[in-house]
PDB file of C-alpha atoms and ligand atoms in Angstrom:
ATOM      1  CA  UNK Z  15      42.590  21.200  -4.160  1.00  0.00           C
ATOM      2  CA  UNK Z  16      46.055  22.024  -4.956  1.00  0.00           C
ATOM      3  CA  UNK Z  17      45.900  20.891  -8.949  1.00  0.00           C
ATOM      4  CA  UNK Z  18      42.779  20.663 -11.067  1.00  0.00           C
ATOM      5  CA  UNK Z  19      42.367  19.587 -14.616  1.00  0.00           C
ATOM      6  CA  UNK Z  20      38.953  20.424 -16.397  1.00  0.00           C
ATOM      7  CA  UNK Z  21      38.407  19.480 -20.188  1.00  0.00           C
ATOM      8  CA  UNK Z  22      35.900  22.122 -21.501  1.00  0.00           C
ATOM      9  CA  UNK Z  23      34.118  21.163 -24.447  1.00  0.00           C
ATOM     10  CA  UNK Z  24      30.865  22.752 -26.662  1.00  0.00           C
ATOM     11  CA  UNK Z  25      29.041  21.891 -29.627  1.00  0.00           C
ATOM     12  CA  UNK Z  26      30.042  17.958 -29.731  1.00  0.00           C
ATOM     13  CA  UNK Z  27      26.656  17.930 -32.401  1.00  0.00           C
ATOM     14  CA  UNK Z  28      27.394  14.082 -32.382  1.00  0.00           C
ATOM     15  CA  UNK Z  29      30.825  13.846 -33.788  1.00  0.00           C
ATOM     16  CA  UNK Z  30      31.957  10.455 -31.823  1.00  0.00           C
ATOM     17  CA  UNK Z  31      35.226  10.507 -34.042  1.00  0.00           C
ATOM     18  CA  UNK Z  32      36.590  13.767 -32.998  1.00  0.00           C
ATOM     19  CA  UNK Z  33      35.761  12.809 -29.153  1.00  0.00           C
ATOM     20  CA  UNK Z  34      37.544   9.233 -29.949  1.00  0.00           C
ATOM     21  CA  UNK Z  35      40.653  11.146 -31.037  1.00  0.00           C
ATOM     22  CA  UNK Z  36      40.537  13.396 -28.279  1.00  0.00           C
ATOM     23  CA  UNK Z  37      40.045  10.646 -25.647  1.00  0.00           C
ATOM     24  CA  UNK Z  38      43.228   9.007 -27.569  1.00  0.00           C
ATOM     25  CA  UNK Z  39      45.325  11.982 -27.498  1.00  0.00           C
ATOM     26  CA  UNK Z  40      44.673  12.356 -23.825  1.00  0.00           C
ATOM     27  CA  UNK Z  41      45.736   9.104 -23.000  1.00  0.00           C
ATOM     28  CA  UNK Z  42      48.647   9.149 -24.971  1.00  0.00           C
ATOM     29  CA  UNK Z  43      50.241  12.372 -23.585  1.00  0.00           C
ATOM     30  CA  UNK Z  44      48.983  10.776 -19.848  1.00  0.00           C
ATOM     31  CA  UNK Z  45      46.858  14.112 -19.644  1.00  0.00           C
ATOM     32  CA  UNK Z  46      44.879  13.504 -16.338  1.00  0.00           C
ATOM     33  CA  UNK Z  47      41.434  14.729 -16.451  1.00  0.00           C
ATOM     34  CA  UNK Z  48      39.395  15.762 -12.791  1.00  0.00           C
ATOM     35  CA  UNK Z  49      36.201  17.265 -14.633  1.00  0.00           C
ATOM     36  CA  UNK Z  50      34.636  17.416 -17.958  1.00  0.00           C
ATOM     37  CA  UNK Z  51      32.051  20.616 -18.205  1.00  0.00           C
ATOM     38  CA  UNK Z  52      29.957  20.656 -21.585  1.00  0.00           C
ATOM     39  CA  UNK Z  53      28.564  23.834 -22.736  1.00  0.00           C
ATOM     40  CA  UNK Z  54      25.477  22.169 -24.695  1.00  0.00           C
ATOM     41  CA  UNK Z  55      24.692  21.069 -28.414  1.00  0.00           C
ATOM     42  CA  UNK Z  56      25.963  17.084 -27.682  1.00  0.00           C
ATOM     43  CA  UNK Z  57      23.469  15.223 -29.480  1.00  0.00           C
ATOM     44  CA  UNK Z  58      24.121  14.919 -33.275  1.00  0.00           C
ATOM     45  CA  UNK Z  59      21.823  17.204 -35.538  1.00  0.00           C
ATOM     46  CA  UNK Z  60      22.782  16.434 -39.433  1.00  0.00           C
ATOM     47  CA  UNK Z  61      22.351  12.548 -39.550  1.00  0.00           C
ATOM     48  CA  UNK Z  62      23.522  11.903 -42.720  1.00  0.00           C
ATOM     49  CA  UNK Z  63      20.790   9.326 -43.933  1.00  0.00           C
ATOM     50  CA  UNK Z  64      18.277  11.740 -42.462  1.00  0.00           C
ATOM     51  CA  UNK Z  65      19.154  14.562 -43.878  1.00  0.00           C
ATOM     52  CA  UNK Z  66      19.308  12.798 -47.473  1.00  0.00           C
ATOM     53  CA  UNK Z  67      16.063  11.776 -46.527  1.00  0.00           C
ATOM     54  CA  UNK Z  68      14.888  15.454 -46.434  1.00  0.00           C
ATOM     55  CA  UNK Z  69      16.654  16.253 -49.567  1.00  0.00           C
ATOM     56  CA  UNK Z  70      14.670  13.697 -51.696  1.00  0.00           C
ATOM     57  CA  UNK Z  71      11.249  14.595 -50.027  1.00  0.00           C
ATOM     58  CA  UNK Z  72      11.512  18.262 -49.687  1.00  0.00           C
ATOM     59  CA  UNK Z  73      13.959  18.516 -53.052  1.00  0.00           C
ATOM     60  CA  UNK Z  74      15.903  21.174 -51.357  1.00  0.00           C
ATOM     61  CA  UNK Z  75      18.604  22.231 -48.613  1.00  0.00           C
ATOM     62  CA  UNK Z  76      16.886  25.097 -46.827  1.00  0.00           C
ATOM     63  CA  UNK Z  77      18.475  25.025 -43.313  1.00  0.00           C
ATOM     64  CA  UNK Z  78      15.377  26.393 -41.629  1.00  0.00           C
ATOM     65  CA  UNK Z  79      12.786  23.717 -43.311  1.00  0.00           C
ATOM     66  CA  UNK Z  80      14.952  21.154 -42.063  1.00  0.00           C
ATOM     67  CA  UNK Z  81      15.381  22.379 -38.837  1.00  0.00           C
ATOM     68  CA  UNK Z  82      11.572  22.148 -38.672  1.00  0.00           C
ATOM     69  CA  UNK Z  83      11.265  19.202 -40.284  1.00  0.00           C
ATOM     70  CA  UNK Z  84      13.171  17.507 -37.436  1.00  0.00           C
ATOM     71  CA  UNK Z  85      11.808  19.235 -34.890  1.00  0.00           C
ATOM     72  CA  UNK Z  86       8.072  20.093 -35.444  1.00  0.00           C
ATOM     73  CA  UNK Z  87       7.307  17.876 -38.298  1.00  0.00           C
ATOM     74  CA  UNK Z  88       7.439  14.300 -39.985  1.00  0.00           C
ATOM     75  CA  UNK Z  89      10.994  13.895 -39.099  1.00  0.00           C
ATOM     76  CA  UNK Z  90      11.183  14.373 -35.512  1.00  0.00           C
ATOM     77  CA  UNK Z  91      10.573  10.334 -34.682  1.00  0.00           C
ATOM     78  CA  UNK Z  92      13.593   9.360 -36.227  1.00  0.00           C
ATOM     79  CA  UNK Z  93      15.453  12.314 -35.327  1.00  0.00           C
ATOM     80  CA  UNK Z  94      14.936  12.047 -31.601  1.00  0.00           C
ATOM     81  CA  UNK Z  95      16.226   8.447 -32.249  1.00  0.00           C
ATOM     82  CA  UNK Z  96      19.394   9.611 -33.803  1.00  0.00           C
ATOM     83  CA  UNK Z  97      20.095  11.806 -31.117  1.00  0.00           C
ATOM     84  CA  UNK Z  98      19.212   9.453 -27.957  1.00  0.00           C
ATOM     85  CA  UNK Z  99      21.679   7.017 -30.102  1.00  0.00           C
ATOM     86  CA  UNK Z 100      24.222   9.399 -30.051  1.00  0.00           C
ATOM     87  CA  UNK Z 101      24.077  10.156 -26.375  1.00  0.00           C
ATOM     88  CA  UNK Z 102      24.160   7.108 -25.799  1.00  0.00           C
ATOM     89  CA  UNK Z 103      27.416   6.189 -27.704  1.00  0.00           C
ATOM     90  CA  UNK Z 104      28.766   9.143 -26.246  1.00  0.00           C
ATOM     91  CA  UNK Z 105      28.262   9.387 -22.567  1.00  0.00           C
ATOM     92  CA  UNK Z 106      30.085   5.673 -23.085  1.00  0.00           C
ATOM     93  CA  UNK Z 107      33.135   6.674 -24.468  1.00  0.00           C
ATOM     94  CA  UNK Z 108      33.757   9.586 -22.154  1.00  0.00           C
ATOM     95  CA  UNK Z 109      33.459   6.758 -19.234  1.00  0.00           C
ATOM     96  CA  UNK Z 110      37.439   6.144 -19.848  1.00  0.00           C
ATOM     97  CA  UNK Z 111      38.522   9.620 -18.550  1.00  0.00           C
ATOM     98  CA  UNK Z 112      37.340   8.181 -15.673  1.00  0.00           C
ATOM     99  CA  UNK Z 113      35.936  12.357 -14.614  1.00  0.00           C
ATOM    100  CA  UNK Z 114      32.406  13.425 -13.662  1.00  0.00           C
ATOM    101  CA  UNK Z 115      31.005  15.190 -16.112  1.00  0.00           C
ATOM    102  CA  UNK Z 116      29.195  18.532 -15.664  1.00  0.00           C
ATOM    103  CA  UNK Z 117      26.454  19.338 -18.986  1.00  0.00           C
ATOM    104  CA  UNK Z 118      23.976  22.022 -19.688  1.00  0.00           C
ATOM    105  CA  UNK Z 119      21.776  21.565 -23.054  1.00  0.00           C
ATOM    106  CA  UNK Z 120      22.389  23.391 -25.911  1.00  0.00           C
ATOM    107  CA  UNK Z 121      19.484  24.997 -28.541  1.00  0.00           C
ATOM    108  CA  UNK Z 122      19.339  21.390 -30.308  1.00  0.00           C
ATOM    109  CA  UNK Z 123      19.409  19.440 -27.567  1.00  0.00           C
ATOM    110  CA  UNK Z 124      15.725  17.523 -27.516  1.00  0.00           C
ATOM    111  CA  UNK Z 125      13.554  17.026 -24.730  1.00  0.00           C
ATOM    112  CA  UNK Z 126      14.225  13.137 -25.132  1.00  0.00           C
ATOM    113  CA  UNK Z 127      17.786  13.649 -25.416  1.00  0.00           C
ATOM    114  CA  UNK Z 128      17.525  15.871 -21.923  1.00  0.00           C
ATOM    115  CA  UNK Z 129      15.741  13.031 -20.455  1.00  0.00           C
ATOM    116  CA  UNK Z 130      17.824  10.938 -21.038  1.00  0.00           C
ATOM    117  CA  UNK Z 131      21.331  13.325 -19.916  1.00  0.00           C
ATOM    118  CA  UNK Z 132      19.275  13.812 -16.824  1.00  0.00           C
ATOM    119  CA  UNK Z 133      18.660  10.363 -16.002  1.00  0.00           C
ATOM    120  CA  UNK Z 134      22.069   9.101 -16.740  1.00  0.00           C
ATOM    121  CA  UNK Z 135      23.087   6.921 -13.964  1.00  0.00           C
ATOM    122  CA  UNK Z 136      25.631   4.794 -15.512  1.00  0.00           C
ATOM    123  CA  UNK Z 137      28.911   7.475 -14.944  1.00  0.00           C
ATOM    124  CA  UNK Z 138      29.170  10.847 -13.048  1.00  0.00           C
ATOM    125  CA  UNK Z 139      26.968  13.693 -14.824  1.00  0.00           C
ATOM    126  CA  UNK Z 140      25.478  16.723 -12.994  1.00  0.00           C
ATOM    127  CA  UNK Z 141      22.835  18.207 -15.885  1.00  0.00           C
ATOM    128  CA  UNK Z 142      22.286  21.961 -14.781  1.00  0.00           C
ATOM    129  CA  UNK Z 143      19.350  24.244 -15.894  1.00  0.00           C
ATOM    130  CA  UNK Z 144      19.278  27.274 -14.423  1.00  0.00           C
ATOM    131  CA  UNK Z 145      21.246  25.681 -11.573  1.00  0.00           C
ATOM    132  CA  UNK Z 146      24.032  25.429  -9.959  1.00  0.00           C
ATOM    133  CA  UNK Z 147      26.545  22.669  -8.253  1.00  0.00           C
ATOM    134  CA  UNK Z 148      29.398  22.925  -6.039  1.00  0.00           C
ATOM    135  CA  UNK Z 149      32.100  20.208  -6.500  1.00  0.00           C
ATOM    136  CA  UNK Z 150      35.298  20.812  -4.279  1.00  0.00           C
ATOM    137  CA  UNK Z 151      36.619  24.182  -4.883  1.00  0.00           C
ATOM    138  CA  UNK Z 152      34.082  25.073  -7.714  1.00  0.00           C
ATOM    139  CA  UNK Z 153      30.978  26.761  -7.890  1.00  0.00           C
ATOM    140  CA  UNK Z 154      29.319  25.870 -11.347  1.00  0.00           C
ATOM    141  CA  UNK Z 155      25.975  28.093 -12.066  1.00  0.00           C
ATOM    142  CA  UNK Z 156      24.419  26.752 -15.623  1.00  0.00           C
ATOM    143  CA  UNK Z 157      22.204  27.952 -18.012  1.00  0.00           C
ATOM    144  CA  UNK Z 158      20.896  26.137 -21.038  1.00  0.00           C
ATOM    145  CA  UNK Z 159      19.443  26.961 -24.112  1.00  0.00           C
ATOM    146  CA  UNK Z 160      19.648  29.534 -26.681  1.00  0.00           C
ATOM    147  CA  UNK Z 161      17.935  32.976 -28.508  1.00  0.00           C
ATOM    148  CA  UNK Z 162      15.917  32.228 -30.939  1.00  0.00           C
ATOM    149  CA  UNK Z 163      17.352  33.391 -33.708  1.00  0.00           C
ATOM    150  CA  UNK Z 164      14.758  35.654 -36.241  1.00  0.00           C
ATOM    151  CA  UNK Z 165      16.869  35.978 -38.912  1.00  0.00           C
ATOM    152  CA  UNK Z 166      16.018  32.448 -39.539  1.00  0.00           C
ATOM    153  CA  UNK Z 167      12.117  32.064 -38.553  1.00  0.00           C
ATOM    154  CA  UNK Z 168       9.581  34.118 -37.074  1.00  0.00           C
ATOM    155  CA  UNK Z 169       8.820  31.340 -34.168  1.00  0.00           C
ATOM    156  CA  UNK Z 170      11.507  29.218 -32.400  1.00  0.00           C
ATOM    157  CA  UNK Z 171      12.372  26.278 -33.881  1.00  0.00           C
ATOM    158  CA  UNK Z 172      14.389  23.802 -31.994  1.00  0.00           C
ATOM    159  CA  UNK Z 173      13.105  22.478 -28.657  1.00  0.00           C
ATOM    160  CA  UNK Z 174      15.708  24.990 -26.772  1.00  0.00           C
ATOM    161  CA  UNK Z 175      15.278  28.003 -28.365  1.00  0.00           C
ATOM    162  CA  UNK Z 176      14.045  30.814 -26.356  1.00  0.00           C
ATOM    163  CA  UNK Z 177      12.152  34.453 -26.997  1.00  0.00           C
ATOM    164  CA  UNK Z 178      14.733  36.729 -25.008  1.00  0.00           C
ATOM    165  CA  UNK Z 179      11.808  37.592 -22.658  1.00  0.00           C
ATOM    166  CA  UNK Z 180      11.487  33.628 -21.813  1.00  0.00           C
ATOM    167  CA  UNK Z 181      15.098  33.549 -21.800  1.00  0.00           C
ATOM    168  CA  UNK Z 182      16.094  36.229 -19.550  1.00  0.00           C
ATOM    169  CA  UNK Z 183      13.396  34.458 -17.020  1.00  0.00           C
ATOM    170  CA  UNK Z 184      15.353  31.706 -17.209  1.00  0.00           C
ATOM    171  CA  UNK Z 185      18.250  33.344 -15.470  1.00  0.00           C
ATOM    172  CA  UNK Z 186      16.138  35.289 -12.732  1.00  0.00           C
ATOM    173  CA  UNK Z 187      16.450  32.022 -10.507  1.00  0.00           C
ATOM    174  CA  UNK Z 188      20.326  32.196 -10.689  1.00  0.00           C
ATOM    175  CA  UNK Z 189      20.666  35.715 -10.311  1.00  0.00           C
ATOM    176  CA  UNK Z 190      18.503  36.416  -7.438  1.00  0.00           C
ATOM    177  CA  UNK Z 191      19.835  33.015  -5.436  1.00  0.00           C
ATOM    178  CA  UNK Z 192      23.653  33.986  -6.198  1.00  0.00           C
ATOM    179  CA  UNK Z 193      25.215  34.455  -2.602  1.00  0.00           C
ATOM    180  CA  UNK Z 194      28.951  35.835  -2.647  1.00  0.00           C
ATOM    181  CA  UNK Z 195      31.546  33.545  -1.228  1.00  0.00           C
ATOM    182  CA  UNK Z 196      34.938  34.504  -1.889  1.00  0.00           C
ATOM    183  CA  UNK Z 197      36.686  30.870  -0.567  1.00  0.00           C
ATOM    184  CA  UNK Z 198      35.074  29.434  -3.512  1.00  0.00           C
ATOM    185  CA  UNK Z 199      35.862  29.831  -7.359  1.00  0.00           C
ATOM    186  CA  UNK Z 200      32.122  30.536  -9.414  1.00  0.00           C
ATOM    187  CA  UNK Z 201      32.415  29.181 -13.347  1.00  0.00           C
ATOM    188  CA  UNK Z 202      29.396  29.997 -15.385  1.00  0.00           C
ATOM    189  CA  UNK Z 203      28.228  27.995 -18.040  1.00  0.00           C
ATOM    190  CA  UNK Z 204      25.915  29.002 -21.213  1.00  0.00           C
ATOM    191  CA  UNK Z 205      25.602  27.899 -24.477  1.00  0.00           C
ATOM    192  CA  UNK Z 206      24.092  31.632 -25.694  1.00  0.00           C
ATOM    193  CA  UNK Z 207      27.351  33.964 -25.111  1.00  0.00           C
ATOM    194  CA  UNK Z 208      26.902  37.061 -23.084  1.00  0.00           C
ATOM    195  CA  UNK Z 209      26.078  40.144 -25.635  1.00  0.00           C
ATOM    196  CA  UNK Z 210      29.490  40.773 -27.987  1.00  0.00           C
ATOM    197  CA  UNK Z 211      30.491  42.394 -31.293  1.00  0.00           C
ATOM    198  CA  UNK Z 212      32.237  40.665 -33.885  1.00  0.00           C
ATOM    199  CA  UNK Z 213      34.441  43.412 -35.573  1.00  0.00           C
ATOM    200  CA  UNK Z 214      36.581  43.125 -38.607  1.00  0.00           C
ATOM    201  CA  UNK Z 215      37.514  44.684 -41.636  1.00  0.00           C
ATOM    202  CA  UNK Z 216      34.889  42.437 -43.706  1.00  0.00           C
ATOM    203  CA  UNK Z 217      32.243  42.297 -41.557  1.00  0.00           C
ATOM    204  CA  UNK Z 218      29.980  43.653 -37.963  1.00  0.00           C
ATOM    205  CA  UNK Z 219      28.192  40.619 -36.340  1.00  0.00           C
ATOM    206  CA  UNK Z 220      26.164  41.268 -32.917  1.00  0.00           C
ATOM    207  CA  UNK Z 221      25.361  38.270 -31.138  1.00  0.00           C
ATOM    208  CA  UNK Z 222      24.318  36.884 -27.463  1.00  0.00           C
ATOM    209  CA  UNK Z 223      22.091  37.693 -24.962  1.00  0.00           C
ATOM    210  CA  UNK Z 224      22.058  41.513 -22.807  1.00  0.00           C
ATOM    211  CA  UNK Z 225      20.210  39.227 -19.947  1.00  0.00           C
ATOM    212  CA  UNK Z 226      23.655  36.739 -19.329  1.00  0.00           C
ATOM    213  CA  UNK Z 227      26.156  40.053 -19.225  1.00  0.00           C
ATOM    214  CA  UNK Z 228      23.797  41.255 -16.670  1.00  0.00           C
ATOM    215  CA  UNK Z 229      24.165  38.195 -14.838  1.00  0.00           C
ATOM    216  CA  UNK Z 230      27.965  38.648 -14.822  1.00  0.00           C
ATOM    217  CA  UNK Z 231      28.424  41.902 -13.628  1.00  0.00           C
ATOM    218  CA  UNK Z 232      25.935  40.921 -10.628  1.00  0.00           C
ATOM    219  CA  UNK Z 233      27.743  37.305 -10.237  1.00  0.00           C
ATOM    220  CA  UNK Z 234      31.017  38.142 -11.235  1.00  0.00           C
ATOM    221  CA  UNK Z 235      32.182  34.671 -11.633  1.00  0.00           C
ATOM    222  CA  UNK Z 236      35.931  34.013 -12.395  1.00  0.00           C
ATOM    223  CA  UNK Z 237      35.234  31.939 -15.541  1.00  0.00           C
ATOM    224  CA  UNK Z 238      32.462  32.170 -17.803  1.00  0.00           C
ATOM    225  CA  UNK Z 239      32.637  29.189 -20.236  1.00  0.00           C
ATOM    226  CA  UNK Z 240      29.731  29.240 -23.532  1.00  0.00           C
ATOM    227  CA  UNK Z 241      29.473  27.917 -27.092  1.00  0.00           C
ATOM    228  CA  UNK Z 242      26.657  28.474 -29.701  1.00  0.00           C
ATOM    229  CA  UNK Z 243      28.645  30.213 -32.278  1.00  0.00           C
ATOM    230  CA  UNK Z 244      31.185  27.888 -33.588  1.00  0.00           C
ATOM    231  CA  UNK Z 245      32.613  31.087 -35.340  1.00  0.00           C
ATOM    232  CA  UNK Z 246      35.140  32.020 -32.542  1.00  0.00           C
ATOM    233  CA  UNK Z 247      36.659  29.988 -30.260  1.00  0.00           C
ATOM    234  CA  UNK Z 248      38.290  32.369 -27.794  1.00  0.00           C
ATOM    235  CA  UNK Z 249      40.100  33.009 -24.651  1.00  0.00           C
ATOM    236  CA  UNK Z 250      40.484  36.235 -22.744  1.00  0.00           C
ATOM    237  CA  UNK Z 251      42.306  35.744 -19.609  1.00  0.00           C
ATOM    238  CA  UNK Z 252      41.955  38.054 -16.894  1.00  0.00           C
ATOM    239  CA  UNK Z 253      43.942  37.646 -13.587  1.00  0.00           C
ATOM    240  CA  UNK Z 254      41.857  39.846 -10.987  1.00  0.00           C
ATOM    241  CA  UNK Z 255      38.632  39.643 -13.035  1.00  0.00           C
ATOM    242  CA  UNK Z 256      35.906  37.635 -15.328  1.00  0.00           C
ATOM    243  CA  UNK Z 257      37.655  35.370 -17.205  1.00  0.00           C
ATOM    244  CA  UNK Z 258      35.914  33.900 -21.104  1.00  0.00           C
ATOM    245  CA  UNK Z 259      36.444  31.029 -22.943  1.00  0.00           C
ATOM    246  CA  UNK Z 260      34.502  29.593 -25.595  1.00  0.00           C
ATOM    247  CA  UNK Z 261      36.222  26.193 -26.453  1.00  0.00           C
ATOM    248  CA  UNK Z 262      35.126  26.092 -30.213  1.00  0.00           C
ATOM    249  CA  UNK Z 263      33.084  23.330 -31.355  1.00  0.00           C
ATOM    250  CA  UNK Z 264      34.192  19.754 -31.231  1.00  0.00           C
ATOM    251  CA  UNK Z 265      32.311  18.956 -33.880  1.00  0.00           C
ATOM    252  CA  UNK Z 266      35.107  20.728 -35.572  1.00  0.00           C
ATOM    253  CA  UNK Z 267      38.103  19.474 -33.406  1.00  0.00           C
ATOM    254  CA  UNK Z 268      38.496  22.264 -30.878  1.00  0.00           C
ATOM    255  CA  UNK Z 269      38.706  21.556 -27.340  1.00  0.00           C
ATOM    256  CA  UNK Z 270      40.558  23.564 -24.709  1.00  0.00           C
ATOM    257  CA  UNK Z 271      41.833  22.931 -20.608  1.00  0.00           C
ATOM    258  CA  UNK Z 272      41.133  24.987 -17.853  1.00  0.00           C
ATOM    259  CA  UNK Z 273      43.771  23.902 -15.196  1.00  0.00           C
ATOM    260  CA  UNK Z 274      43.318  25.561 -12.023  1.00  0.00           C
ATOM    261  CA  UNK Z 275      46.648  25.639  -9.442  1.00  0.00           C
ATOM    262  CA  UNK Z 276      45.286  27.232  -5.803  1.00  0.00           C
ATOM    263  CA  UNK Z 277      42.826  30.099  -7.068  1.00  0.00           C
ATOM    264  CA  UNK Z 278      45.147  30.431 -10.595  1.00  0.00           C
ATOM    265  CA  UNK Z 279      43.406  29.666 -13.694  1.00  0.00           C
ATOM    266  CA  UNK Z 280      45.109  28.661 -16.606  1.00  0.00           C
ATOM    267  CA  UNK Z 281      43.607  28.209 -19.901  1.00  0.00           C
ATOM    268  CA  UNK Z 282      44.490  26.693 -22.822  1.00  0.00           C
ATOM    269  CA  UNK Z 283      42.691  26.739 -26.187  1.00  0.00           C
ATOM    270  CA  UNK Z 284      43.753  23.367 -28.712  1.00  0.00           C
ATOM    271  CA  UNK Z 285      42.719  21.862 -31.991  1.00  0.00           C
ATOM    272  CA  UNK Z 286      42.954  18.566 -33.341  1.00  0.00           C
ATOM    273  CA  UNK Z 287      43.521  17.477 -37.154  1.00  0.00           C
ATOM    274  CA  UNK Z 288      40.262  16.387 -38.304  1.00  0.00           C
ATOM    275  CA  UNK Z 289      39.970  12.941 -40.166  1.00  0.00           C
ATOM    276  CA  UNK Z 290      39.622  14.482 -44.129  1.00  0.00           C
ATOM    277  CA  UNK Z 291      36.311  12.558 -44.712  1.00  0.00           C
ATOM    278  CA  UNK Z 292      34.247  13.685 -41.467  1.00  0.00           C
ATOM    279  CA  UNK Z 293      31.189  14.504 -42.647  1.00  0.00           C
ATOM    280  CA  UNK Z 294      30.051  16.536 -39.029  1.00  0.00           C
ATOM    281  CA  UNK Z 295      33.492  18.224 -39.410  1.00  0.00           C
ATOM    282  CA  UNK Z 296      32.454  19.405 -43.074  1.00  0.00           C
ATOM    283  CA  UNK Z 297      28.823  20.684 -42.476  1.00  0.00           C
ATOM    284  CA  UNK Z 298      30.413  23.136 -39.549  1.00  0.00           C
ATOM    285  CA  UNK Z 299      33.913  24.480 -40.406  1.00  0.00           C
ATOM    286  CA  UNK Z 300      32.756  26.743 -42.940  1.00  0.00           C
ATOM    287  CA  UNK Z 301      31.482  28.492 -40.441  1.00  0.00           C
ATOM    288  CA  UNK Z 302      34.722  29.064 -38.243  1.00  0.00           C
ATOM    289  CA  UNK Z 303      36.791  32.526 -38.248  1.00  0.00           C
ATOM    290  CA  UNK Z 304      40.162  31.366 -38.040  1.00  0.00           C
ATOM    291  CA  UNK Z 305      42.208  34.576 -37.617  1.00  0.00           C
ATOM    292  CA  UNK Z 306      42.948  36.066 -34.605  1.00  0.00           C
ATOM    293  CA  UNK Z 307      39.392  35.821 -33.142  1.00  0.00           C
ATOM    294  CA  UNK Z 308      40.385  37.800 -30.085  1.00  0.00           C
ATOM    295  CA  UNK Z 309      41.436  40.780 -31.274  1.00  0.00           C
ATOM    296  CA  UNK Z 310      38.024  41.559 -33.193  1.00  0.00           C
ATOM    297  CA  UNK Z 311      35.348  40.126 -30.710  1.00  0.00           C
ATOM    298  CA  UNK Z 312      34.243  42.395 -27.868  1.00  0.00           C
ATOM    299  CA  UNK Z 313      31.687  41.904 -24.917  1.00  0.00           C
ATOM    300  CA  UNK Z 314      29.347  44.913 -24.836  1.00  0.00           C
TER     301      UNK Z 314
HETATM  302 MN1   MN M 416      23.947  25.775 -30.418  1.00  0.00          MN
END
């Protein structure tokens, strides 16, 4: 493998018309994909007619009661039909780039949704779990799922959403089968980042899970790839060590390339301009730190 082109994406949460304009944008600047690895949270979460649904039945917003609305109550029928639909319409549009496609499931991924990923047969996907793949060159070790979050509820809410106990025995599998082997290159993929602090003037945020950094210094894989927090997409390049890159959320736009000349990795962080009236864009780009991500975000 003497060239190698990977489009890294996370956090897709259903937005068909940012991966449309991305698929466009490819093909007009004859940008030749080899791989496509997807760091969880594809399906769409904030249907609009569902969520206006829950608004005139529950006569409020509350993030969390909707969250369990869709996933442990009345809602979840029509929910998990939303998402398989936009699976669906989105595993067929990435079938132009013509690339195998690499996914692990994010927190809000559903079990049906899984299913379905999993038994995908009409293009190229490898769903990992807690597993790993080698294509070519590449050694890809994945891990789904997310922390359950307590600030928001005392139990986990969405159908991927783990106690850090039940999360960190997720990753026993991978750490205790890793084997070194320097003639390949190891990527590993999460949607929970490894344990950081978020550092500026206005604000301390500690995120991500002890039990992943753990994994890394036993693994040490050359690229670790994750999403989750659509706050900070980031790149910290490191020639003789661990490489990160969170790709930002294309539910917002962001996607970045990971091209990979003999064992050189190059990566590249981009953003689109979003369409003004995208409703998926909207709900998440509040939540996005735009300045100089890098400088204030630290793995501990
Ligand atoms: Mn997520």
């Amino acid at each position: 493998m003497s060239f190698f082109r990977i489009l890294v994406l996370a956090d897709i949460h259903g937005n068909i018309r940012a991966l449309n304009k991305l698929i466009s944008i490819l093909s007009k600047e004859e940008t030749k994909i080899d791989l496509i690895i997807i760091a969880g949270d594809l399906p769409i979460t904030t249907p609009i007619r569902l969520m206006s649904r829950f608004i005139l039945t529950h006569a409020s917003l509350s993030k969390r009661r909707y969250t369990e609305w869709v996933y442990k109550g009345l809602g979840r029928s029509k929910f998990v039909k939303k998402q398989l639909k936009s699976v669906n319409i989105i595993l067929k549009s990435f079938k132009s780039l013509k690339a195998p496609i690499v996914y692990i499931p994010g927190n809000v991924d559903s079990f049906e949704a899984q299913e379905l990923l999993k038994n995908w047969t009409d293009s190229e996907i490898y769903f990992l779990d807690s597993s790993e793949i080698i294509l070519g060159q590449l050694r890809i070790k994945g891990i789904g799922g997310a922390l359950h979050s307590f600030e928001r509820s005392d139990t986990p809410l969405c159908d991927m959403e783990f106690e850090p106990h039940v999360f960190s025995n997720r990753i026993t599998p991978i750490m205790e089968s890793h084997v070194e082997n320097t003639s390949l290159l190891d990527i590993l993929v999460t949607h929970e980042p490894p344990s950081f602090i978020y550092h500026n003037s206005n604000m301390e945020i500690k995120g991500g899970s002890t039990s992943i950094s753990n994994l890394i210094s036993h693994i040490k894989p050359n690229l670790v790839i994750f999403g989750h927090y659509h706050e900070y997409p980031l790149v910290k390049q490191k020639r003789e060590s661990t490489s990160y890159l969170c790709p930002g959320p294309l539910a917002c736009y962001y996607y970045s390339l990971v091209e990979i000349h003999k064992s050189e990795i190059e990566i590249s962080l981009k953003r689109m301009n979003a369409f003004i009236f995208d409703s998926i864009n909207i709900i998440y780009s509040n939540r996005i730190h735009k300045n100089n991500v890098e400088k204030f975000f630290k793995f501990v």
